[in-house]
Coordinates of C-alpha atoms and ligand atoms in Angstrom, one line a residue:
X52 CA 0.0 0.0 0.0
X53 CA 1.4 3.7 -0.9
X54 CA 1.0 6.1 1.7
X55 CA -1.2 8.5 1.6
X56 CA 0.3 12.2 -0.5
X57 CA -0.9 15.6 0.0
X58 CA -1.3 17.8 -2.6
X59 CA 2.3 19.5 -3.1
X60 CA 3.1 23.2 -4.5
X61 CA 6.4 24.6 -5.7
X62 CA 6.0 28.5 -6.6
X63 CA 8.7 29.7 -9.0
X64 CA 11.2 32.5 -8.8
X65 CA 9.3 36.2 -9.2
X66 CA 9.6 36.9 -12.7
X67 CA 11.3 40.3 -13.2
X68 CA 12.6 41.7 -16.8
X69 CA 14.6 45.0 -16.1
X70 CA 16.2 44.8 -12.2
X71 CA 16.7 47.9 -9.6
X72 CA 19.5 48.7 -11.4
X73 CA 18.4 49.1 -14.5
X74 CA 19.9 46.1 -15.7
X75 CA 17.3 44.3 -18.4
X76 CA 16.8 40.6 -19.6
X77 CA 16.2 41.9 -23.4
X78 CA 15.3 38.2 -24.3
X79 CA 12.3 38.4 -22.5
X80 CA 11.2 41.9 -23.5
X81 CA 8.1 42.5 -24.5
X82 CA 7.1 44.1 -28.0
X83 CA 8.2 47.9 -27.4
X84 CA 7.9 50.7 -30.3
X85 CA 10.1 53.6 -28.7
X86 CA 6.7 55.7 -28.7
X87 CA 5.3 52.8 -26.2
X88 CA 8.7 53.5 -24.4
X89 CA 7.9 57.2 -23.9
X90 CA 4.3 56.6 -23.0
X91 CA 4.8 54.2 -20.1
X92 CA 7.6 56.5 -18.8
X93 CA 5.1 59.3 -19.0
X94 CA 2.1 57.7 -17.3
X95 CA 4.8 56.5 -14.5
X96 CA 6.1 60.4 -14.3
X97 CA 2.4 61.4 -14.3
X98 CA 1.3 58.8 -11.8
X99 CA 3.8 60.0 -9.7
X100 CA 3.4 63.5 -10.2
X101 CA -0.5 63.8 -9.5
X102 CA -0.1 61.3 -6.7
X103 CA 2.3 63.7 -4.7
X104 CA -0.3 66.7 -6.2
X105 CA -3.2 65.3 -4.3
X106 CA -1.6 64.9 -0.9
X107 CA -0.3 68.5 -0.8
X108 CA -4.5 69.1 -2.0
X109 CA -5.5 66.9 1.2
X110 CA -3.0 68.8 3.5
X111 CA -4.1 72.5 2.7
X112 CA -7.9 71.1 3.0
X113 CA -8.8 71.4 -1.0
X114 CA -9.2 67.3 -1.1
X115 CA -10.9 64.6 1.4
X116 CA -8.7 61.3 2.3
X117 CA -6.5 60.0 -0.1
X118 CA -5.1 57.0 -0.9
X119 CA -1.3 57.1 -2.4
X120 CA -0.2 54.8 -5.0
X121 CA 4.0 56.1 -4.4
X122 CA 5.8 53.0 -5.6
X123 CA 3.0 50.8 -7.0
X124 CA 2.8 53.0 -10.2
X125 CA 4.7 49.9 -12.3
X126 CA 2.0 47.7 -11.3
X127 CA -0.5 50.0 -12.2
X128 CA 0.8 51.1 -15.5
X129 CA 2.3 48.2 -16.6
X130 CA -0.9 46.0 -16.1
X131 CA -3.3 48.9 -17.7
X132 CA -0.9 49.2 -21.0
X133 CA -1.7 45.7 -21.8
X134 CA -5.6 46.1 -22.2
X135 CA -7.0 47.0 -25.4
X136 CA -9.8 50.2 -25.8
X137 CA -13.2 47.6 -25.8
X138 CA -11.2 45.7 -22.6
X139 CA -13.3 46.7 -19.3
X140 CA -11.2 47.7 -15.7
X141 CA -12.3 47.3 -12.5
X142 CA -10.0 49.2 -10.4
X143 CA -10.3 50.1 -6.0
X144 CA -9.1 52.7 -5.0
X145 CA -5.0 52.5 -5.7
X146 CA -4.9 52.9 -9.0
X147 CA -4.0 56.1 -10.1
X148 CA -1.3 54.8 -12.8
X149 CA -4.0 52.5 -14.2
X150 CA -6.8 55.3 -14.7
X151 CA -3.7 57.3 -16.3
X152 CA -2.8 55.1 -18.8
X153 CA -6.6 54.2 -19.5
X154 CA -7.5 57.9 -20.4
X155 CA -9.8 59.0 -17.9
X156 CA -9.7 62.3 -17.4
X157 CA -7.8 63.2 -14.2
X158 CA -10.6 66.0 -12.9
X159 CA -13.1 63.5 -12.8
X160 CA -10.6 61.5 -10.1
X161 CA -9.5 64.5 -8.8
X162 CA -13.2 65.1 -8.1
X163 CA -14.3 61.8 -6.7
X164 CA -11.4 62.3 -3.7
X165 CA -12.5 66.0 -3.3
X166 CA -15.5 64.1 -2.5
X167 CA -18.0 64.9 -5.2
X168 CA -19.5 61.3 -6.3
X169 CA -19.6 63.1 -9.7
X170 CA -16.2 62.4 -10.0
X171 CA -17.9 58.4 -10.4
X172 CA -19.3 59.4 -13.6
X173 CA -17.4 58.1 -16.3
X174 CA -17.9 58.9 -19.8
X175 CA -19.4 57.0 -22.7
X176 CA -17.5 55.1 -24.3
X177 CA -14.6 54.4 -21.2
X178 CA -15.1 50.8 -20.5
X179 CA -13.7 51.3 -16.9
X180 CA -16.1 51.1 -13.6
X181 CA -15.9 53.4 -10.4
X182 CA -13.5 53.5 -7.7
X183 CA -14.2 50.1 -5.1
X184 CA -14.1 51.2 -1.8
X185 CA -15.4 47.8 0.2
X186 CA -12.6 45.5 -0.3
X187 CA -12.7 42.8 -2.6
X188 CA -16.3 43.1 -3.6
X189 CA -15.1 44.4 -7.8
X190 CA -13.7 41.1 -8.3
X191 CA -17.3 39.7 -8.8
X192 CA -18.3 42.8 -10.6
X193 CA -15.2 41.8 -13.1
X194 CA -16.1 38.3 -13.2
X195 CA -19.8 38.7 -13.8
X196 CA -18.7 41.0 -16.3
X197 CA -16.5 38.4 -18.5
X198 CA -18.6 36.0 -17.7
X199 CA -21.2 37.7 -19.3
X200 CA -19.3 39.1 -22.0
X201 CA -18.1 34.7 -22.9
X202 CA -21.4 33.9 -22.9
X203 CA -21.9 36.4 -26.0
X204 CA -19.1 35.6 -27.8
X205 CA -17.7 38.9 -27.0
X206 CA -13.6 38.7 -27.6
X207 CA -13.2 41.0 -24.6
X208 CA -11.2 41.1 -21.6
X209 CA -12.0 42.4 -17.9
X210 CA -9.4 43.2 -15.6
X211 CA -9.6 43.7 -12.1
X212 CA -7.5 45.1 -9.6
X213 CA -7.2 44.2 -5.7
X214 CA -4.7 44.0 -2.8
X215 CA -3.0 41.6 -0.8
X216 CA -5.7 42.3 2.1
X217 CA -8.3 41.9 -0.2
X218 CA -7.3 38.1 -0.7
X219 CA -8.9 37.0 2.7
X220 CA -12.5 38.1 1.7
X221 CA -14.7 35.8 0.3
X222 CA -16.2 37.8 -2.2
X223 CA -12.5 37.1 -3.9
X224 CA -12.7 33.7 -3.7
X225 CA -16.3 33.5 -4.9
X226 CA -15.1 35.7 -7.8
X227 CA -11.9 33.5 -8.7
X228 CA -14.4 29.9 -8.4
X229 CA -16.7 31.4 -11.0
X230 CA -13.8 32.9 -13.1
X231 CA -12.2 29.2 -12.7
X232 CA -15.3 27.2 -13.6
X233 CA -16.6 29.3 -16.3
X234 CA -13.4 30.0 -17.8
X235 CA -14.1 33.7 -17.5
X236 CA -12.0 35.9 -20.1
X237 CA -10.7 37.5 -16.6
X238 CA -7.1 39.0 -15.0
X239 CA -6.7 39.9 -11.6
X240 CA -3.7 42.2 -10.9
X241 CA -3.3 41.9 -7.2
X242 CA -1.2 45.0 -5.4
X243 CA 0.7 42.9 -3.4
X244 CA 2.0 45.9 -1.1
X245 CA 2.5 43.9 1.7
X246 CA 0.6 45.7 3.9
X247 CA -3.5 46.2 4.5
X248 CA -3.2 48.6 6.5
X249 CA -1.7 47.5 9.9
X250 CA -1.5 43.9 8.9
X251 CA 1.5 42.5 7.5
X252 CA 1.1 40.3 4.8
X253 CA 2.9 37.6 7.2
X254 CA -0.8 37.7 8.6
X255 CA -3.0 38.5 6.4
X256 CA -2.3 35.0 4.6
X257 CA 0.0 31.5 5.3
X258 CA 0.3 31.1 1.8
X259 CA 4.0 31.5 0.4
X260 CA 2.6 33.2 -2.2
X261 CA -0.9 34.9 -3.3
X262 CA -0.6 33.5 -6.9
X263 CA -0.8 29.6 -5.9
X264 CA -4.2 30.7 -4.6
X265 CA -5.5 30.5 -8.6
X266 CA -4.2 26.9 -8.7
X267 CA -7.0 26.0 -6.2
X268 CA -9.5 27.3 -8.7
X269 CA -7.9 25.7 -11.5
X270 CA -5.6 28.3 -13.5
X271 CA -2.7 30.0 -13.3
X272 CA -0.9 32.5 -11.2
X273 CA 2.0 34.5 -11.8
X274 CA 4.8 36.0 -9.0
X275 CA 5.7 39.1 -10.9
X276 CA 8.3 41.7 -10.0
X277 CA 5.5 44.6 -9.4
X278 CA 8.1 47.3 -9.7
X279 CA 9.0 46.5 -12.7
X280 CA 6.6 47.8 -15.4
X281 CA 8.3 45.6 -18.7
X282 CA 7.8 41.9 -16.3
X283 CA 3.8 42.9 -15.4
X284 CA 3.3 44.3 -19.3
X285 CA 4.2 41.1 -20.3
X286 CA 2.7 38.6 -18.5
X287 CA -0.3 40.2 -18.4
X288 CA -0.5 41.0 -21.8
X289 CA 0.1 36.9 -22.5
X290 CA -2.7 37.0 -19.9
X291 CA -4.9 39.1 -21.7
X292 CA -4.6 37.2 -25.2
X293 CA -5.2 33.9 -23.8
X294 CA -8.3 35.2 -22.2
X295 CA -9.7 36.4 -25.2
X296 CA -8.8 33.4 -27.0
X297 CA -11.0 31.4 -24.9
X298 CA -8.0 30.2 -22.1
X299 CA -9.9 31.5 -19.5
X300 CA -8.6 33.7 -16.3
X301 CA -5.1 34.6 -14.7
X302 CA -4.0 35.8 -11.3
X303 CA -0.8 37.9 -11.1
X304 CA 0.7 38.8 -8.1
X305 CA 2.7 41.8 -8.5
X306 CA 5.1 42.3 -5.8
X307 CA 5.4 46.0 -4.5
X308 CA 5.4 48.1 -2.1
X309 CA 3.0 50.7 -0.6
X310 CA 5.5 53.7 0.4
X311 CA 3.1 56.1 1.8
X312 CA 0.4 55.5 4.7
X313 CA -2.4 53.5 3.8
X314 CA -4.1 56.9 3.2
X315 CA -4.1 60.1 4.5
X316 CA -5.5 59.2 8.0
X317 CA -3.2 56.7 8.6
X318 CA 0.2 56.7 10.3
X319 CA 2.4 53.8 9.6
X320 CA 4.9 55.1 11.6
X321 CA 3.2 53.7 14.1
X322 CA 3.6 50.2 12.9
X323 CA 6.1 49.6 10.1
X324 CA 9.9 49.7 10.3
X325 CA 11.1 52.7 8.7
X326 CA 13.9 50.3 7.8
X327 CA 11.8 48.5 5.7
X328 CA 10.5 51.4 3.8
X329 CA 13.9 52.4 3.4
X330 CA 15.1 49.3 1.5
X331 CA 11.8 49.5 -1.0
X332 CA 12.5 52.7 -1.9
X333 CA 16.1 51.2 -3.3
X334 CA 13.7 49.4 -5.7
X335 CA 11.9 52.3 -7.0
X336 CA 10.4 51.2 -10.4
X337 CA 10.5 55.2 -12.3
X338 CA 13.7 54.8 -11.6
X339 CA 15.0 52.1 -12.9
X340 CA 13.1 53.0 -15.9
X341 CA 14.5 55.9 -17.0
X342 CA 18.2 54.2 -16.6
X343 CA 17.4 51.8 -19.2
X344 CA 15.7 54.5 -21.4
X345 CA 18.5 56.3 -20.9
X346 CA 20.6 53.5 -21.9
X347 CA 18.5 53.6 -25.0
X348 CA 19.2 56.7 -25.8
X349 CA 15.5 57.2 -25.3
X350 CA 16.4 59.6 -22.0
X351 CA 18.2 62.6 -21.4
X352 CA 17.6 65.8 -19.0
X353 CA 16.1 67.9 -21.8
X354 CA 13.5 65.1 -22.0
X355 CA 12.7 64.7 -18.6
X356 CA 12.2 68.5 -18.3
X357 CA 9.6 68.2 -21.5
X358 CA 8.3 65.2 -19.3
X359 CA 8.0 67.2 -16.1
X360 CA 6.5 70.5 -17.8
X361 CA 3.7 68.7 -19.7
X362 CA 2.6 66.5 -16.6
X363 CA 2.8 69.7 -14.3
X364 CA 0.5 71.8 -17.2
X365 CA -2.1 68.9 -17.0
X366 CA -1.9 68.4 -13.5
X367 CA -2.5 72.1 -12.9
X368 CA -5.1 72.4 -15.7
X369 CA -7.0 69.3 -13.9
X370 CA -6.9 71.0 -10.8
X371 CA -8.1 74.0 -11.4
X372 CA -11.5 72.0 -13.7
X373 CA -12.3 70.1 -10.5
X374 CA -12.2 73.3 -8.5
X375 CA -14.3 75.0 -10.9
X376 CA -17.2 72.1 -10.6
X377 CA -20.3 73.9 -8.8
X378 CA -21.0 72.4 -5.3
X379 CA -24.2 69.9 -5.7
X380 CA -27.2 70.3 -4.5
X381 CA -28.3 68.9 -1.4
X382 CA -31.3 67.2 -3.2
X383 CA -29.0 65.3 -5.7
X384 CA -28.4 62.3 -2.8
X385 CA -31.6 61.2 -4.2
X386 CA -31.0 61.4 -7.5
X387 CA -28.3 58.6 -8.0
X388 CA -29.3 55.0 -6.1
X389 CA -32.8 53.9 -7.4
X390 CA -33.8 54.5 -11.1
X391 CA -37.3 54.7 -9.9
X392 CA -37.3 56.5 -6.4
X393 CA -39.3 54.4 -3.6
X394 CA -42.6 56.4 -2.2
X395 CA -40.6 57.4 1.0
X396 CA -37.5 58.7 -0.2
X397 CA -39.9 60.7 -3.1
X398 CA -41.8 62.1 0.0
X399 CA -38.2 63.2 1.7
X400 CA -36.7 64.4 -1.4
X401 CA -40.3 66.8 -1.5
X402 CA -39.1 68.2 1.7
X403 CA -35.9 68.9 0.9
X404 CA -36.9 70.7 -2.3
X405 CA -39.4 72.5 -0.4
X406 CA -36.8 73.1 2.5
X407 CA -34.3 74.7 0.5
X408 CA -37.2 77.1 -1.2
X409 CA -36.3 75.5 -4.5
X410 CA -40.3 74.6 -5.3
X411 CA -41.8 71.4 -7.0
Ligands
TPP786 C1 -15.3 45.1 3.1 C2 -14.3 46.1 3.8 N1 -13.7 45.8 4.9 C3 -12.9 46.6 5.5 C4 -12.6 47.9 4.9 C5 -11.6 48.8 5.5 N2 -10.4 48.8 4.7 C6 -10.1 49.7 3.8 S1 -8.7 49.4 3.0 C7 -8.4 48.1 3.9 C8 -7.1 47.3 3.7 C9 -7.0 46.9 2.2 O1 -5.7 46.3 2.1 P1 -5.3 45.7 0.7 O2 -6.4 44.9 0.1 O3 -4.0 45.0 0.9 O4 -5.1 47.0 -0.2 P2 -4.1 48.2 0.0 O5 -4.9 49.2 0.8 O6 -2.9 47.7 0.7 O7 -3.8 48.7 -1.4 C10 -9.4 47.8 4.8 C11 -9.4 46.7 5.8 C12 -13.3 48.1 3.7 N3 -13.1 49.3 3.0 N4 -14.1 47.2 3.1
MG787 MG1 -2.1 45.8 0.6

């Protein structure tokens, strides 16, 4: 008689393209024009840039809490530059490099975290959904979604973003069984910033890794270097194709780091080594970047100023469009929840108009 076996796991080595040092695999990089080149080191310098913009906001009282993506933007670009236009993207709320590189336009985000839900609104044609604030819950808006989109035949992808904490909710592993059984044309681009808020990932999870989770549910995961933006292009643009070619879903962990405070009410002084934070800034994924650009020729100080002077011009023009947006009315939290308003709230919303003198 054999004894009895459990079920063994190996994860391999994190897959990374260009190292901290700018040093790059070239065999393994993915299908660049030099225009792609200067895009993705834009959206990173953009990322970056409006990121460190809307914290100075929150500090002088002209934006509400904010959550920084500093050093996750390769994750977040990187992933985003593999979808196509008809693709859909179901982001939460870290994914400032993503929205960049998708198009949407920066007042509408800047408006959403001055706290104006009309910042939620985006436009026609934008195949992207709103800002997830309860974590985990977009991964089965994303899977519905491809599902739905196999079921017609629609060559389409849906990608979905989450973080590490977001892996011990079981809306994420109802998501990834229905993504695994249907063979949803799905990716989900996990932030693993080692961190949810206070809890270290050495807690949150006893798994060596995030990506073996997918094996449960019977596809593949992927341990990607998340600060480098060439390693998550690739995989999860070979992610991407498969799903539309009827392969089903992938999970990729990107391996990062979350530099700032969990957001702008949070002090992680309090509870993470400085050390620590520190040593991930040694890994910083612009930086590395703009070496091998550089190293291209593709990079030199009259460029990054042309970088630095567009981004600023945008990011200024942005803020002063969400500025400009009227205040809403009281009387709009009606407005938004229920296509057809229930008898009570229409009697409520009756007193508010008559309230604020504004008449039937
Ligand atoms: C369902 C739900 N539970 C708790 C919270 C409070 N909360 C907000 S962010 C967060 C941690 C998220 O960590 P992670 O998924 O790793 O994402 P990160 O913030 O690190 O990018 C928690 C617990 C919430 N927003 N929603
Ligand atoms: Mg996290």
């Amino acid at each position: 008689m054999m004894p009895a076996e459990p079920v063994k796991f190996t994860a391999p080595k994190m897959y990374q393209i260009l190292d901290e040092n700018g040093k790059c695999n070239e065999a393994e990089m993915p299908k660049l024009t030099n225009d792609d080149f200067r895009k993705i080191y834009e959206n990173l310098v953009y990322a970056r840039m409006l990121d460190g913009r809307i914290l100075n906001l929150q500090r002088e009282g002209r934006c509400g809490t904010y959550a920084s993506s500093l050093g996750e933007e390769a994750t977040q670009v990187g992933s985003a530059f593999a979808l196509s236009k008809e693709d859909w993207l179901f982001p939460y709320f870290r994914e400032i490099g993503a929205h960049i590189t998708r198009g949407l336009p920066m007042d509408l985000y800047l408006l959403y975290w001055m706290g104006d839900e009309r910042g939620s609104k985006v436009p026609e044609g934008l195949n992207d959904f709103v800002i997830s604030i309860p974590v985990g819950t977009q991964n089965l808006h994303a899977t519905g979604v491809a599902m739905a989109m196999g079921l017609k035949g629609d060559k389409k992808a849906s990608m979905v973003y989450l973080g590490d904490g977001a892996t011990s909710e079981g809306d994420f592993h109802e998501a990834m069984n229905f993504a695994g059984v249907f063979k949803a044309p799905v990716i989900f681009v996990c932030q693993n910033n080692q961190w949810a808020i206070s809890l270290p990932l050495s807690r949150q999870t006893a798994s060596k890794t995030l990506a073996q989770k997918a094996v449960a549910y019977g596809f593949d995961g992927y341990v990607v270097d998340g600060n480098d933006v060439f390693a998550v292009l690739k995989v999860a643009r070979e992610a991407v194709e498969r799903a539309k070619a009827g392969g089903g879903p992938t999970f990729l962990e990107c391996v990062t780091y979350r530099i700032s405070d969990h957001t702008t009410a949070d002090d992680s002084g309090k509870y993470r080594p400085a050390q620590e934070v520190e040593d991930w800034k040694k890994r910083d994924p612009i930086e590395r970047v703009r070496k091998y650009m550089q190293s291209k020729g593709l990079w030199d100080e009259v460029y990054e100023k042309s970088v630095v002077d567009k981004v600023t011009k945008m990011i200024d023009e942005n803020v002063l469009k969400a500025e400009s947006v009227p205040a809403p009315e009281p009387d709009d939290m009606f407005d938004y929840l229920y296509e057809r308003l229930p008898k009570e709230l229409a009697e409520q919303k009756a007193e508010v108009v008559a309230f604020l003198g504004k008449g039937a």
